[in-house]
Amino acid sequence: MDKISISKNPCFGFCPTYTIDILKNGKIYLNAKDHVKNNLKGNYTSELTAEGKKTLASLNLTGLKEKYGERNISDLPSTDVEISFTGGTVQKTNDYGNHGTKELEKLYAFIDSLIENQKWEKVND
């Protein structure tokens, strides 16, 4: 995996809204918009730990569908996931409700943990 981008989309309530990019080399970029843990807002950068790289590599994120979720229910949180694989293949997924697959749920928990526990360096906007 060369890059993974995750965008948490807004809802009418207090859904966290942000975009996070994790590069193959472990560099992390966070654009925190609204309702993000630790009151983060703005652009941040950090570095994935060896353990974090191992956790991310252990997830099976190949073969995801383009869309997940029950769209007849209004105002559920949603997440866009874009994965760039070595070789140029790009996989895009929209997960309405954030329960697409067990592996996606593990990915979201991993990202939540990163946002909450990572040491973030503020980048000038």
JSON list of C-alpha atoms in Angstrom, two decimals:
[
{"chain": "A", "resi": 1, "resn": "MET", "atom": "CA", "xyz": [0.00, 0.00, 0.00]},
{"chain": "A", "resi": 2, "resn": "ASP", "atom": "CA", "xyz": [1.51, 3.34, -1.07]},
{"chain": "A", "resi": 3, "resn": "LYS", "atom": "CA", "xyz": [-1.06, 5.62, 0.53]},
{"chain": "A", "resi": 4, "resn": "ILE", "atom": "CA", "xyz": [-4.34, 5.46, 2.38]},
{"chain": "A", "resi": 5, "resn": "SER", "atom": "CA", "xyz": [-6.66, 8.47, 2.62]},
{"chain": "A", "resi": 6, "resn": "ILE", "atom": "CA", "xyz": [-9.64, 8.54, 4.93]},
{"chain": "A", "resi": 7, "resn": "SER", "atom": "CA", "xyz": [-12.22, 11.32, 4.94]},
{"chain": "A", "resi": 8, "resn": "LYS", "atom": "CA", "xyz": [-14.83, 11.42, 7.69]},
{"chain": "A", "resi": 9, "resn": "ASN", "atom": "CA", "xyz": [-17.81, 13.37, 6.37]},
{"chain": "A", "resi": 10, "resn": "PRO", "atom": "CA", "xyz": [-20.08, 15.77, 8.30]},
{"chain": "A", "resi": 11, "resn": "CYS", "atom": "CA", "xyz": [-23.55, 14.97, 9.60]},
{"chain": "A", "resi": 12, "resn": "PHE", "atom": "CA", "xyz": [-26.23, 17.09, 11.28]},
{"chain": "A", "resi": 13, "resn": "GLY", "atom": "CA", "xyz": [-24.88, 16.18, 14.74]},
{"chain": "A", "resi": 14, "resn": "PHE", "atom": "CA", "xyz": [-21.38, 16.03, 16.14]},
{"chain": "A", "resi": 15, "resn": "CYS", "atom": "CA", "xyz": [-19.71, 13.61, 13.73]},
{"chain": "A", "resi": 16, "resn": "PRO", "atom": "CA", "xyz": [-15.95, 14.09, 13.59]},
{"chain": "A", "resi": 17, "resn": "THR", "atom": "CA", "xyz": [-14.98, 15.65, 10.27]},
{"chain": "A", "resi": 18, "resn": "TYR", "atom": "CA", "xyz": [-11.42, 15.26, 9.00]},
{"chain": "A", "resi": 19, "resn": "THR", "atom": "CA", "xyz": [-9.15, 13.89, 6.32]},
{"chain": "A", "resi": 20, "resn": "ILE", "atom": "CA", "xyz": [-6.12, 11.80, 7.20]},
{"chain": "A", "resi": 21, "resn": "ASP", "atom": "CA", "xyz": [-3.47, 10.57, 4.77]},
{"chain": "A", "resi": 22, "resn": "ILE", "atom": "CA", "xyz": [-0.98, 7.87, 5.70]},
{"chain": "A", "resi": 23, "resn": "LEU", "atom": "CA", "xyz": [1.93, 7.36, 3.34]},
{"chain": "A", "resi": 24, "resn": "LYS", "atom": "CA", "xyz": [3.95, 4.20, 2.80]},
{"chain": "A", "resi": 25, "resn": "ASN", "atom": "CA", "xyz": [6.96, 5.79, 4.53]},
{"chain": "A", "resi": 26, "resn": "GLY", "atom": "CA", "xyz": [4.88, 6.30, 7.70]},
{"chain": "A", "resi": 27, "resn": "LYS", "atom": "CA", "xyz": [4.28, 10.04, 7.34]},
{"chain": "A", "resi": 28, "resn": "ILE", "atom": "CA", "xyz": [0.78, 11.07, 8.48]},
{"chain": "A", "resi": 29, "resn": "TYR", "atom": "CA", "xyz": [-1.08, 14.22, 7.46]},
{"chain": "A", "resi": 30, "resn": "LEU", "atom": "CA", "xyz": [-4.25, 15.26, 9.28]},
{"chain": "A", "resi": 31, "resn": "ASN", "atom": "CA", "xyz": [-6.67, 18.01, 8.27]},
{"chain": "A", "resi": 32, "resn": "ALA", "atom": "CA", "xyz": [-8.96, 18.27, 11.32]},
{"chain": "A", "resi": 33, "resn": "LYS", "atom": "CA", "xyz": [-12.15, 20.20, 10.59]},
{"chain": "A", "resi": 34, "resn": "ASP", "atom": "CA", "xyz": [-14.85, 19.71, 13.24]},
{"chain": "A", "resi": 35, "resn": "HIS", "atom": "CA", "xyz": [-15.55, 17.63, 16.36]},
{"chain": "A", "resi": 36, "resn": "VAL", "atom": "CA", "xyz": [-12.15, 15.91, 16.26]},
{"chain": "A", "resi": 37, "resn": "LYS", "atom": "CA", "xyz": [-10.80, 14.32, 19.47]},
{"chain": "A", "resi": 38, "resn": "ASN", "atom": "CA", "xyz": [-8.48, 16.45, 21.62]},
{"chain": "A", "resi": 39, "resn": "ASN", "atom": "CA", "xyz": [-10.06, 19.56, 20.07]},
{"chain": "A", "resi": 40, "resn": "LEU", "atom": "CA", "xyz": [-7.75, 19.31, 17.06]},
{"chain": "A", "resi": 41, "resn": "LYS", "atom": "CA", "xyz": [-8.54, 21.80, 14.31]},
{"chain": "A", "resi": 42, "resn": "GLY", "atom": "CA", "xyz": [-6.34, 22.63, 11.32]},
{"chain": "A", "resi": 43, "resn": "ASN", "atom": "CA", "xyz": [-3.44, 20.83, 9.68]},
{"chain": "A", "resi": 44, "resn": "TYR", "atom": "CA", "xyz": [-1.10, 18.49, 11.52]},
{"chain": "A", "resi": 45, "resn": "THR", "atom": "CA", "xyz": [1.65, 16.04, 10.71]},
{"chain": "A", "resi": 46, "resn": "SER", "atom": "CA", "xyz": [3.08, 13.05, 12.54]},
{"chain": "A", "resi": 47, "resn": "GLU", "atom": "CA", "xyz": [4.97, 9.81, 12.00]},
{"chain": "A", "resi": 48, "resn": "LEU", "atom": "CA", "xyz": [3.53, 6.31, 12.25]},
{"chain": "A", "resi": 49, "resn": "THR", "atom": "CA", "xyz": [5.32, 4.09, 14.77]},
{"chain": "A", "resi": 50, "resn": "ALA", "atom": "CA", "xyz": [6.70, 0.67, 13.82]},
{"chain": "A", "resi": 51, "resn": "GLU", "atom": "CA", "xyz": [3.77, -0.88, 15.70]},
{"chain": "A", "resi": 52, "resn": "GLY", "atom": "CA", "xyz": [1.34, 1.35, 13.80]},
{"chain": "A", "resi": 53, "resn": "LYS", "atom": "CA", "xyz": [2.86, 0.32, 10.46]},
{"chain": "A", "resi": 54, "resn": "LYS", "atom": "CA", "xyz": [2.51, -3.34, 11.49]},
{"chain": "A", "resi": 55, "resn": "THR", "atom": "CA", "xyz": [-1.14, -2.84, 12.51]},
{"chain": "A", "resi": 56, "resn": "LEU", "atom": "CA", "xyz": [-1.98, -1.10, 9.24]},
{"chain": "A", "resi": 57, "resn": "ALA", "atom": "CA", "xyz": [-0.19, -3.76, 7.18]},
{"chain": "A", "resi": 58, "resn": "SER", "atom": "CA", "xyz": [-2.14, -6.51, 8.97]},
{"chain": "A", "resi": 59, "resn": "LEU", "atom": "CA", "xyz": [-5.49, -5.21, 7.69]},
{"chain": "A", "resi": 60, "resn": "ASN", "atom": "CA", "xyz": [-6.93, -6.89, 4.60]},
{"chain": "A", "resi": 61, "resn": "LEU", "atom": "CA", "xyz": [-8.25, -3.89, 2.67]},
{"chain": "A", "resi": 62, "resn": "THR", "atom": "CA", "xyz": [-8.18, -5.39, -0.82]},
{"chain": "A", "resi": 63, "resn": "GLY", "atom": "CA", "xyz": [-11.37, -6.14, -2.72]},
{"chain": "A", "resi": 64, "resn": "LEU", "atom": "CA", "xyz": [-13.57, -3.61, -0.95]},
{"chain": "A", "resi": 65, "resn": "LYS", "atom": "CA", "xyz": [-16.85, -2.67, -2.62]},
{"chain": "A", "resi": 66, "resn": "GLU", "atom": "CA", "xyz": [-17.39, 0.83, -3.98]},
{"chain": "A", "resi": 67, "resn": "LYS", "atom": "CA", "xyz": [-20.27, 1.47, -1.55]},
{"chain": "A", "resi": 68, "resn": "TYR", "atom": "CA", "xyz": [-21.50, 0.11, 1.76]},
{"chain": "A", "resi": 69, "resn": "GLY", "atom": "CA", "xyz": [-24.43, 1.06, 3.96]},
{"chain": "A", "resi": 70, "resn": "GLU", "atom": "CA", "xyz": [-28.19, 1.49, 4.09]},
{"chain": "A", "resi": 71, "resn": "ARG", "atom": "CA", "xyz": [-28.87, 4.76, 2.31]},
{"chain": "A", "resi": 72, "resn": "ASN", "atom": "CA", "xyz": [-32.56, 4.84, 3.25]},
{"chain": "A", "resi": 73, "resn": "ILE", "atom": "CA", "xyz": [-31.54, 5.93, 6.75]},
{"chain": "A", "resi": 74, "resn": "SER", "atom": "CA", "xyz": [-30.80, 9.64, 6.84]},
{"chain": "A", "resi": 75, "resn": "ASP", "atom": "CA", "xyz": [-27.87, 11.36, 8.50]},
{"chain": "A", "resi": 76, "resn": "LEU", "atom": "CA", "xyz": [-25.60, 8.47, 9.42]},
{"chain": "A", "resi": 77, "resn": "PRO", "atom": "CA", "xyz": [-21.88, 9.21, 9.58]},
{"chain": "A", "resi": 78, "resn": "SER", "atom": "CA", "xyz": [-19.99, 8.27, 6.44]},
{"chain": "A", "resi": 79, "resn": "THR", "atom": "CA", "xyz": [-16.39, 7.68, 5.49]},
{"chain": "A", "resi": 80, "resn": "ASP", "atom": "CA", "xyz": [-14.59, 7.80, 2.17]},
{"chain": "A", "resi": 81, "resn": "VAL", "atom": "CA", "xyz": [-11.57, 5.51, 1.93]},
{"chain": "A", "resi": 82, "resn": "GLU", "atom": "CA", "xyz": [-9.09, 5.73, -0.93]},
{"chain": "A", "resi": 83, "resn": "ILE", "atom": "CA", "xyz": [-6.23, 3.25, -1.06]},
{"chain": "A", "resi": 84, "resn": "SER", "atom": "CA", "xyz": [-3.37, 3.58, -3.56]},
{"chain": "A", "resi": 85, "resn": "PHE", "atom": "CA", "xyz": [-1.60, 0.28, -4.04]},
{"chain": "A", "resi": 86, "resn": "THR", "atom": "CA", "xyz": [1.92, -0.25, -5.34]},
{"chain": "A", "resi": 87, "resn": "GLY", "atom": "CA", "xyz": [1.62, -0.56, -9.10]},
{"chain": "A", "resi": 88, "resn": "GLY", "atom": "CA", "xyz": [-0.89, 2.26, -9.50]},
{"chain": "A", "resi": 89, "resn": "THR", "atom": "CA", "xyz": [-4.20, 0.58, -8.63]},
{"chain": "A", "resi": 90, "resn": "VAL", "atom": "CA", "xyz": [-6.54, 2.85, -6.66]},
{"chain": "A", "resi": 91, "resn": "GLN", "atom": "CA", "xyz": [-9.51, 1.53, -4.68]},
{"chain": "A", "resi": 92, "resn": "LYS", "atom": "CA", "xyz": [-12.25, 3.94, -3.57]},
{"chain": "A", "resi": 93, "resn": "THR", "atom": "CA", "xyz": [-14.96, 3.10, -1.05]},
{"chain": "A", "resi": 94, "resn": "ASN", "atom": "CA", "xyz": [-17.82, 5.09, 0.48]},
{"chain": "A", "resi": 95, "resn": "ASP", "atom": "CA", "xyz": [-19.00, 3.57, 3.76]},
{"chain": "A", "resi": 96, "resn": "TYR", "atom": "CA", "xyz": [-22.34, 5.06, 4.82]},
{"chain": "A", "resi": 97, "resn": "GLY", "atom": "CA", "xyz": [-22.85, 4.18, 8.48]},
{"chain": "A", "resi": 98, "resn": "ASN", "atom": "CA", "xyz": [-19.22, 3.11, 9.02]},
{"chain": "A", "resi": 99, "resn": "HIS", "atom": "CA", "xyz": [-19.93, -0.64, 9.26]},
{"chain": "A", "resi": 100, "resn": "GLY", "atom": "CA", "xyz": [-18.98, -1.82, 5.75]},
{"chain": "A", "resi": 101, "resn": "THR", "atom": "CA", "xyz": [-16.72, -4.72, 6.74]},
{"chain": "A", "resi": 102, "resn": "LYS", "atom": "CA", "xyz": [-14.93, -5.95, 9.86]},
{"chain": "A", "resi": 103, "resn": "GLU", "atom": "CA", "xyz": [-11.62, -4.83, 8.32]},
{"chain": "A", "resi": 104, "resn": "LEU", "atom": "CA", "xyz": [-12.97, -1.32, 7.71]},
{"chain": "A", "resi": 105, "resn": "GLU", "atom": "CA", "xyz": [-14.20, -1.20, 11.30]},
{"chain": "A", "resi": 106, "resn": "LYS", "atom": "CA", "xyz": [-10.69, -2.19, 12.46]},
{"chain": "A", "resi": 107, "resn": "LEU", "atom": "CA", "xyz": [-9.24, 0.54, 10.23]},
{"chain": "A", "resi": 108, "resn": "TYR", "atom": "CA", "xyz": [-11.57, 3.16, 11.73]},
{"chain": "A", "resi": 109, "resn": "ALA", "atom": "CA", "xyz": [-10.67, 2.07, 15.27]},
{"chain": "A", "resi": 110, "resn": "PHE", "atom": "CA", "xyz": [-6.98, 2.29, 14.36]},
{"chain": "A", "resi": 111, "resn": "ILE", "atom": "CA", "xyz": [-7.44, 5.80, 12.94]},
{"chain": "A", "resi": 112, "resn": "ASP", "atom": "CA", "xyz": [-9.44, 6.92, 16.00]},
{"chain": "A", "resi": 113, "resn": "SER", "atom": "CA", "xyz": [-6.62, 5.65, 18.20]},
{"chain": "A", "resi": 114, "resn": "LEU", "atom": "CA", "xyz": [-4.04, 7.51, 16.11]},
{"chain": "A", "resi": 115, "resn": "ILE", "atom": "CA", "xyz": [-5.94, 10.77, 16.33]},
{"chain": "A", "resi": 116, "resn": "GLU", "atom": "CA", "xyz": [-6.37, 10.44, 20.07]},
{"chain": "A", "resi": 117, "resn": "ASN", "atom": "CA", "xyz": [-2.91, 9.16, 21.03]},
{"chain": "A", "resi": 118, "resn": "GLN", "atom": "CA", "xyz": [-0.49, 10.35, 18.35]},
{"chain": "A", "resi": 119, "resn": "LYS", "atom": "CA", "xyz": [1.89, 13.25, 19.00]},
{"chain": "A", "resi": 120, "resn": "TRP", "atom": "CA", "xyz": [0.75, 15.83, 16.43]},
{"chain": "A", "resi": 121, "resn": "GLU", "atom": "CA", "xyz": [2.78, 18.75, 15.14]},
{"chain": "A", "resi": 122, "resn": "LYS", "atom": "CA", "xyz": [0.69, 21.73, 14.02]},
{"chain": "A", "resi": 123, "resn": "VAL", "atom": "CA", "xyz": [1.43, 22.89, 10.47]},
{"chain": "A", "resi": 124, "resn": "ASN", "atom": "CA", "xyz": [0.77, 26.48, 9.46]},
{"chain": "A", "resi": 125, "resn": "ASP", "atom": "CA", "xyz": [-2.46, 26.65, 7.47]}
]
